[in-house]
DNA sequence: ATAAAATACGATAACAATAGTCGGATTTAT
DNA sequence: ATAAATCCGACTATTGTTATCGTATTTTAT
């Protein structure tokens, strides 16, 4: 399957939403209602975004979240890195190389690496700023 | 997760192998031994490739498989289409649009479609001929 | 005819990853 | 103190992938 996980989808939607708030902090509840998704699940997603340094949180009664840096400095790659067990299109392109029984005589490593690079580039050059509206 | 399924990986390796056989038919057993993978699983993979018209089979004692068309006419997209439940990076870009609760007010459809198009293009322009060696 | 070598294919089990839930802890404004 | 919010680990459920099994069919050599 070649699709983004729900976490990445929700992450991008949340970041897009925050990017349109002009620096004001917003709560997870507000985002979850706006996107019509589970508050619990969204919260975990947001917490992962914090770990990666993409957003900041304020605890307490008037707490919430906001972007930790300008929207044009947050790429889709950043979001994916924060929210998915980063993997490559075939195992052997990353640290999982040990697991592949064809390492010694691999005939697809070069083309697969080229494809991987192209895909990475797509997500590297797409930023939240580009998809923010208003 | 953003990776190709084993079926697609095996499919590409098999097609690459066949492309190097100069039109001679080869058996599933031979491929499975060459790639060091399960004969049963590979067989199912090859049968899916037949359905998609990418390879041809000859039954019986001296049977086996061979490419159904020139290697430069077989794209990675063809292989993926044959071997995976075709999906898009987000559900709503395909027939699954019904399942998405944001259809009426979707704020990521346009950028996601652009990314999807770029990814599709990568697999559209990569052919088995390009990765065949010798 | 028969046996052997091969493909064809549905059913199903085993495994892994994703998606979602729950319970409780911490922080802070009022 | 209380309420509103984030924080976080453990757990369950669901789905998709990977692999196996059993049986049927086709073809050819003998
Ligand atoms: S497929 Fe694993 S080393 Fe290339
Ligand atoms: S995310 Fe489903 S309609 Fe766009």
Coordinates of C-alpha atoms (C1' of nucleotides) and ligand atoms in Angstrom, one line a residue:
Chain A
X1 CA 0.0 0.0 0.0
X2 CA 1.2 3.4 -0.9
X3 CA -0.6 5.8 1.3
X4 CA 0.0 8.2 4.1
X5 CA -1.0 7.1 7.6
X6 CA -3.9 8.8 9.3
X7 CA -1.5 10.4 11.7
X8 CA 0.3 12.1 8.9
X9 CA -2.9 13.2 7.3
X10 CA -4.2 14.6 10.6
X11 CA -0.8 16.1 11.3
X12 CA -0.8 18.0 8.0
X13 CA -4.4 19.1 8.5
X14 CA -3.6 20.3 12.0
X15 CA -0.5 22.2 10.9
X16 CA -2.4 23.8 8.1
X17 CA -5.1 24.9 10.5
X18 CA -2.5 26.3 12.9
X19 CA -0.7 28.1 10.1
X20 CA -4.0 30.0 9.5
X21 CA -4.3 31.2 13.1
X22 CA -1.9 34.0 13.0
X23 CA 0.2 32.7 15.9
X24 CA -2.7 32.4 18.3
X25 CA -2.7 29.2 20.2
X26 CA -5.6 26.7 19.6
X27 CA -6.7 23.7 21.6
X28 CA -6.7 20.1 20.5
X29 CA -10.4 20.0 21.2
X30 CA -10.9 22.8 18.7
X31 CA -8.9 21.1 16.0
X32 CA -10.6 17.7 16.6
X33 CA -14.0 19.3 16.3
X34 CA -13.0 21.2 13.2
X35 CA -11.6 18.1 11.5
X36 CA -14.3 15.9 13.0
X37 CA -11.8 13.3 14.3
X38 CA -11.0 11.6 17.6
X39 CA -9.7 14.0 20.3
X40 CA -7.6 11.2 21.9
X41 CA -5.9 10.2 18.7
X42 CA -5.3 13.7 17.6
X43 CA -3.6 14.5 20.9
X44 CA -1.1 11.8 20.4
X45 CA -0.4 13.1 16.9
X46 CA 0.2 16.6 18.2
X47 CA 2.5 15.3 20.9
X48 CA 4.6 13.6 18.3
X49 CA 4.8 16.9 16.4
X50 CA 6.1 18.5 19.5
X51 CA 8.9 15.9 20.0
X52 CA 10.0 16.7 16.4
X53 CA 10.0 20.4 17.2
X54 CA 7.3 21.4 14.7
X55 CA 4.8 22.8 17.2
X56 CA 4.9 24.1 20.7
X57 CA 2.4 23.5 23.5
X58 CA 1.2 25.6 26.4
X59 CA -0.2 23.7 29.3
X60 CA -2.9 24.7 31.7
X61 CA -6.3 26.2 31.4
X62 CA -5.7 28.5 28.5
X63 CA -3.2 26.1 27.0
X64 CA -3.0 24.8 23.5
X65 CA -0.7 24.5 20.5
X66 CA 0.9 26.7 17.9
X67 CA 3.5 26.3 15.2
X68 CA 7.1 26.3 16.6
X69 CA 8.5 27.9 13.4
X70 CA 7.3 29.6 10.2
X71 CA 5.1 27.5 8.0
X72 CA 7.5 27.7 5.1
X73 CA 10.1 25.9 7.3
X74 CA 7.9 22.9 7.9
X75 CA 8.1 20.4 5.1
X76 CA 5.9 17.3 4.5
X77 CA 9.1 15.3 5.1
X78 CA 9.3 16.7 8.6
X79 CA 5.8 15.7 9.3
X80 CA 6.3 12.2 8.0
X81 CA 9.5 11.8 10.0
X82 CA 7.6 12.8 13.1
X83 CA 4.6 10.6 12.6
X84 CA 5.7 7.4 10.8
X85 CA 8.3 4.8 11.4
X86 CA 10.3 6.1 8.5
X87 CA 10.7 3.4 5.9
X88 CA 11.9 3.2 2.4
X89 CA 10.1 1.7 -0.6
X90 CA 12.2 -1.4 -0.3
X91 CA 13.7 -2.5 3.0
X92 CA 17.3 -2.6 2.0
X93 CA 17.6 1.1 1.3
X94 CA 17.7 1.9 5.0
X95 CA 19.0 0.4 8.2
X96 CA 17.0 -2.8 7.4
X97 CA 19.6 -3.8 4.9
X98 CA 20.5 -6.7 7.1
X99 CA 17.2 -8.4 6.6
X100 CA 17.4 -8.7 2.9
X101 CA 18.7 -12.0 1.5
X102 CA 19.8 -10.4 -1.7
X103 CA 22.3 -7.8 -0.4
X104 CA 25.3 -9.5 -2.0
X105 CA 23.7 -9.7 -5.4
X106 CA 21.0 -7.1 -5.5
X107 CA 19.8 -6.1 -8.9
X108 CA 17.4 -3.4 -8.0
X109 CA 19.2 -1.3 -5.5
X110 CA 20.3 1.4 -7.9
X111 CA 16.9 2.0 -9.6
X112 CA 15.1 1.8 -6.3
X113 CA 17.4 4.3 -4.7
X114 CA 16.7 6.7 -7.6
X115 CA 13.0 6.3 -7.1
X116 CA 13.3 6.8 -3.4
X117 CA 15.3 10.0 -3.9
X118 CA 12.6 11.3 -6.2
X119 CA 9.9 10.6 -3.7
X120 CA 11.8 12.1 -0.9
X121 CA 12.4 15.2 -2.9
X122 CA 8.6 15.6 -3.4
X123 CA 8.0 15.7 0.3
X124 CA 11.1 17.7 1.0
X125 CA 10.0 20.6 -1.2
X126 CA 6.4 20.7 -0.1
X127 CA 5.8 23.0 2.9
X128 CA 2.9 23.8 5.1
X129 CA 3.0 27.4 3.9
X130 CA 2.2 26.2 0.4
X131 CA -1.0 24.6 1.5
X132 CA -2.1 27.2 4.0
X133 CA -5.1 29.1 2.8
X134 CA -6.3 32.6 3.5
Chain B
X1 CA 4.4 3.3 5.9
X2 CA 5.6 4.2 2.5
X3 CA 6.9 1.1 1.0
X4 CA 6.3 -1.3 -1.9
X5 CA 4.7 -4.6 -0.9
X6 CA 6.7 -7.8 -1.2
X7 CA 4.5 -8.8 -4.2
X8 CA 5.5 -5.7 -6.1
X9 CA 9.2 -6.2 -5.1
X10 CA 9.1 -9.9 -6.2
X11 CA 7.1 -8.9 -9.3
X12 CA 9.7 -6.4 -10.4
X13 CA 12.6 -8.8 -9.7
X14 CA 10.8 -11.5 -11.6
X15 CA 10.1 -9.3 -14.6
X16 CA 13.7 -8.1 -14.6
X17 CA 14.9 -11.7 -14.6
X18 CA 12.6 -12.6 -17.4
X19 CA 13.7 -9.6 -19.4
X20 CA 17.2 -11.0 -19.3
X21 CA 16.2 -14.4 -20.7
X22 CA 16.0 -13.4 -24.3
X23 CA 12.4 -14.6 -24.7
X24 CA 13.0 -18.1 -23.3
X25 CA 10.4 -19.4 -20.9
X26 CA 11.5 -19.9 -17.3
X27 CA 9.8 -21.7 -14.5
X28 CA 8.5 -20.3 -11.2
X29 CA 10.8 -22.7 -9.4
X30 CA 13.8 -21.3 -11.2
X31 CA 12.9 -17.8 -10.2
X32 CA 12.0 -18.6 -6.7
X33 CA 15.4 -20.3 -6.2
X34 CA 17.2 -17.5 -7.9
X35 CA 15.6 -14.9 -5.7
X36 CA 15.5 -17.2 -2.7
X37 CA 11.8 -16.7 -1.9
X38 CA 8.7 -18.9 -1.4
X39 CA 7.6 -20.7 -4.5
X40 CA 4.0 -20.6 -3.5
X41 CA 3.9 -16.9 -2.9
X42 CA 5.8 -16.2 -6.1
X43 CA 3.4 -18.3 -8.1
X44 CA 0.5 -16.2 -6.9
X45 CA 2.4 -13.1 -7.8
X46 CA 3.1 -14.3 -11.3
X47 CA -0.5 -15.3 -11.8
X48 CA -1.5 -11.7 -11.0
X49 CA 1.0 -10.5 -13.5
X50 CA -0.7 -12.7 -16.1
X51 CA -4.2 -11.3 -15.3
X52 CA -2.7 -7.8 -16.0
X53 CA -1.3 -9.0 -19.3
X54 CA 2.3 -8.4 -18.4
X55 CA 3.5 -12.0 -18.7
X56 CA 2.3 -15.1 -20.4
X57 CA 2.3 -18.7 -19.1
X58 CA 2.7 -22.0 -20.8
X59 CA 1.3 -24.9 -18.8
X60 CA 2.5 -28.5 -18.8
X61 CA 5.9 -30.2 -18.3
X62 CA 8.0 -27.8 -20.2
X63 CA 5.9 -24.9 -19.1
X64 CA 6.8 -21.6 -17.5
X65 CA 6.6 -17.9 -17.9
X66 CA 7.8 -15.2 -20.2
X67 CA 7.2 -11.5 -20.8
X68 CA 4.0 -10.8 -22.8
X69 CA 5.4 -7.6 -24.3
X70 CA 8.7 -5.8 -24.7
X71 CA 10.4 -4.8 -21.4
X72 CA 10.2 -1.1 -22.3
X73 CA 6.4 -1.3 -22.5
X74 CA 6.1 -2.6 -18.9
X75 CA 6.1 0.2 -16.4
X76 CA 6.4 0.1 -12.6
X77 CA 2.9 1.5 -12.5
X78 CA 1.7 -1.6 -14.5
X79 CA 3.3 -3.8 -11.9
X80 CA 1.8 -1.9 -8.9
X81 CA -1.6 -2.0 -10.5
X82 CA -1.3 -5.7 -11.0
X83 CA -0.1 -6.5 -7.5
X84 CA -1.5 -4.0 -5.0
X85 CA -5.0 -2.9 -4.0
X86 CA -4.4 0.4 -5.8
X87 CA -4.6 3.2 -3.4
X88 CA -3.8 6.9 -3.2
X89 CA -1.8 8.7 -0.6
X90 CA -5.0 9.9 1.0
X91 CA -8.3 8.0 0.6
X92 CA -10.4 10.7 -0.9
X93 CA -8.3 10.9 -4.1
X94 CA -9.8 7.7 -5.4
X95 CA -13.1 5.9 -5.3
X96 CA -12.9 5.9 -1.5
X97 CA -14.0 9.5 -1.5
X98 CA -17.3 8.5 0.1
X99 CA -15.4 7.4 3.3
X100 CA -14.0 10.8 4.0
X101 CA -15.9 13.1 6.4
X102 CA -14.2 16.2 4.9
X103 CA -15.4 15.9 1.3
X104 CA -17.5 19.0 1.5
X105 CA -14.8 21.2 3.0
X106 CA -11.5 19.6 2.1
X107 CA -8.5 21.8 2.4
X108 CA -5.8 19.4 1.2
X109 CA -7.3 17.9 -1.9
X110 CA -5.5 20.1 -4.3
X111 CA -2.0 19.7 -2.8
X112 CA -2.5 16.0 -2.3
X113 CA -3.6 15.5 -5.8
X114 CA -0.5 17.3 -7.0
X115 CA 1.8 15.1 -4.9
X116 CA -0.1 12.0 -6.1
X117 CA 0.4 13.0 -9.7
X118 CA 4.1 13.4 -9.2
X119 CA 4.4 10.0 -7.5
X120 CA 2.4 8.4 -10.2
X121 CA 4.6 9.9 -12.8
X122 CA 7.7 8.4 -11.3
X123 CA 6.3 5.0 -11.6
X124 CA 4.8 5.7 -15.0
X125 CA 8.1 6.5 -16.6
X126 CA 10.2 3.8 -15.0
X127 CA 10.2 0.6 -17.1
X128 CA 11.5 -2.9 -16.7
X129 CA 13.8 -2.3 -19.7
X130 CA 15.6 0.4 -17.7
X131 CA 16.4 -1.9 -14.9
X132 CA 17.3 -5.0 -16.9
X133 CA 21.0 -5.7 -16.9
X134 CA 23.4 -7.4 -19.3
Chain C
dA1 C1' -2.4 -45.0 -20.3
dT2 C1' 0.4 -43.4 -16.9
dA3 C1' 3.4 -40.6 -14.3
dA4 C1' 5.8 -36.4 -13.9
dA5 C1' 6.3 -31.5 -14.1
dA6 C1' 4.4 -27.6 -14.3
dT7 C1' 0.7 -23.8 -13.7
dA8 C1' -4.1 -22.2 -11.4
dC9 C1' -6.6 -20.8 -7.6
dG10 C1' -9.5 -20.4 -3.5
dA11 C1' -9.2 -20.8 1.6
dT12 C1' -7.1 -19.7 5.5
dA13 C1' -3.6 -19.0 9.0
dA14 C1' 0.1 -16.0 10.9
dC15 C1' 2.1 -11.7 11.4
dA16 C1' 2.7 -6.8 11.5
dA17 C1' 1.2 -2.1 11.2
dT18 C1' -2.2 1.2 11.8
dA19 C1' -6.0 3.2 14.2
dG20 C1' -8.3 4.1 18.1
dT21 C1' -9.4 3.9 23.3
dC22 C1' -8.7 4.3 28.3
dG23 C1' -7.1 5.7 32.7
dG24 C1' -4.7 8.5 35.1
dA25 C1' -1.0 12.2 35.9
dT26 C1' 0.5 17.0 35.4
dT27 C1' 0.2 22.0 34.6
dT28 C1' -1.9 26.5 35.3
dA29 C1' -5.5 30.4 35.3
dT30 C1' -9.1 31.7 38.0
Chain D
dA1 C1' -9.9 24.2 45.2
dT2 C1' -11.6 23.7 40.7
dA3 C1' -11.7 23.4 35.9
dA4 C1' -9.5 23.2 31.6
dA5 C1' -6.1 21.9 29.3
dT6 C1' -1.8 19.0 27.9
dC7 C1' 0.9 14.6 28.7
dC8 C1' 1.8 9.7 28.3
dG9 C1' 1.9 4.8 28.7
dA10 C1' -0.8 0.6 28.2
dC11 C1' -4.1 -1.6 25.9
dT12 C1' -7.5 -3.2 22.2
dA13 C1' -9.3 -3.5 17.7
dT14 C1' -9.0 -3.5 12.9
dT15 C1' -6.9 -3.9 8.7
dG16 C1' -3.4 -5.2 5.4
dT17 C1' 0.4 -8.0 4.2
dT18 C1' 2.8 -12.2 3.9
dA19 C1' 2.8 -17.0 3.7
dT20 C1' 1.1 -21.7 3.5
dC21 C1' -2.0 -25.5 2.2
dG22 C1' -4.7 -28.4 -0.5
dT23 C1' -6.5 -29.5 -4.7
dA24 C1' -7.4 -29.1 -9.6
dT25 C1' -5.8 -28.6 -14.3
dT26 C1' -2.7 -28.8 -18.3
dT27 C1' 0.9 -30.8 -21.0
dT28 C1' 4.6 -33.9 -22.3
dA29 C1' 7.8 -37.9 -22.1
dT30 C1' 7.8 -42.6 -21.6
Ligands
LIG1 S1 16.5 -5.8 -2.5 FE1 17.6 -6.0 -0.6 S2 19.7 -5.5 -1.1 FE2 18.5 -4.9 -2.8
LIG2 S1 -9.2 14.5 2.8 FE1 -11.0 13.5 2.1 S2 -12.0 14.9 0.8 FE2 -10.0 15.6 1.1

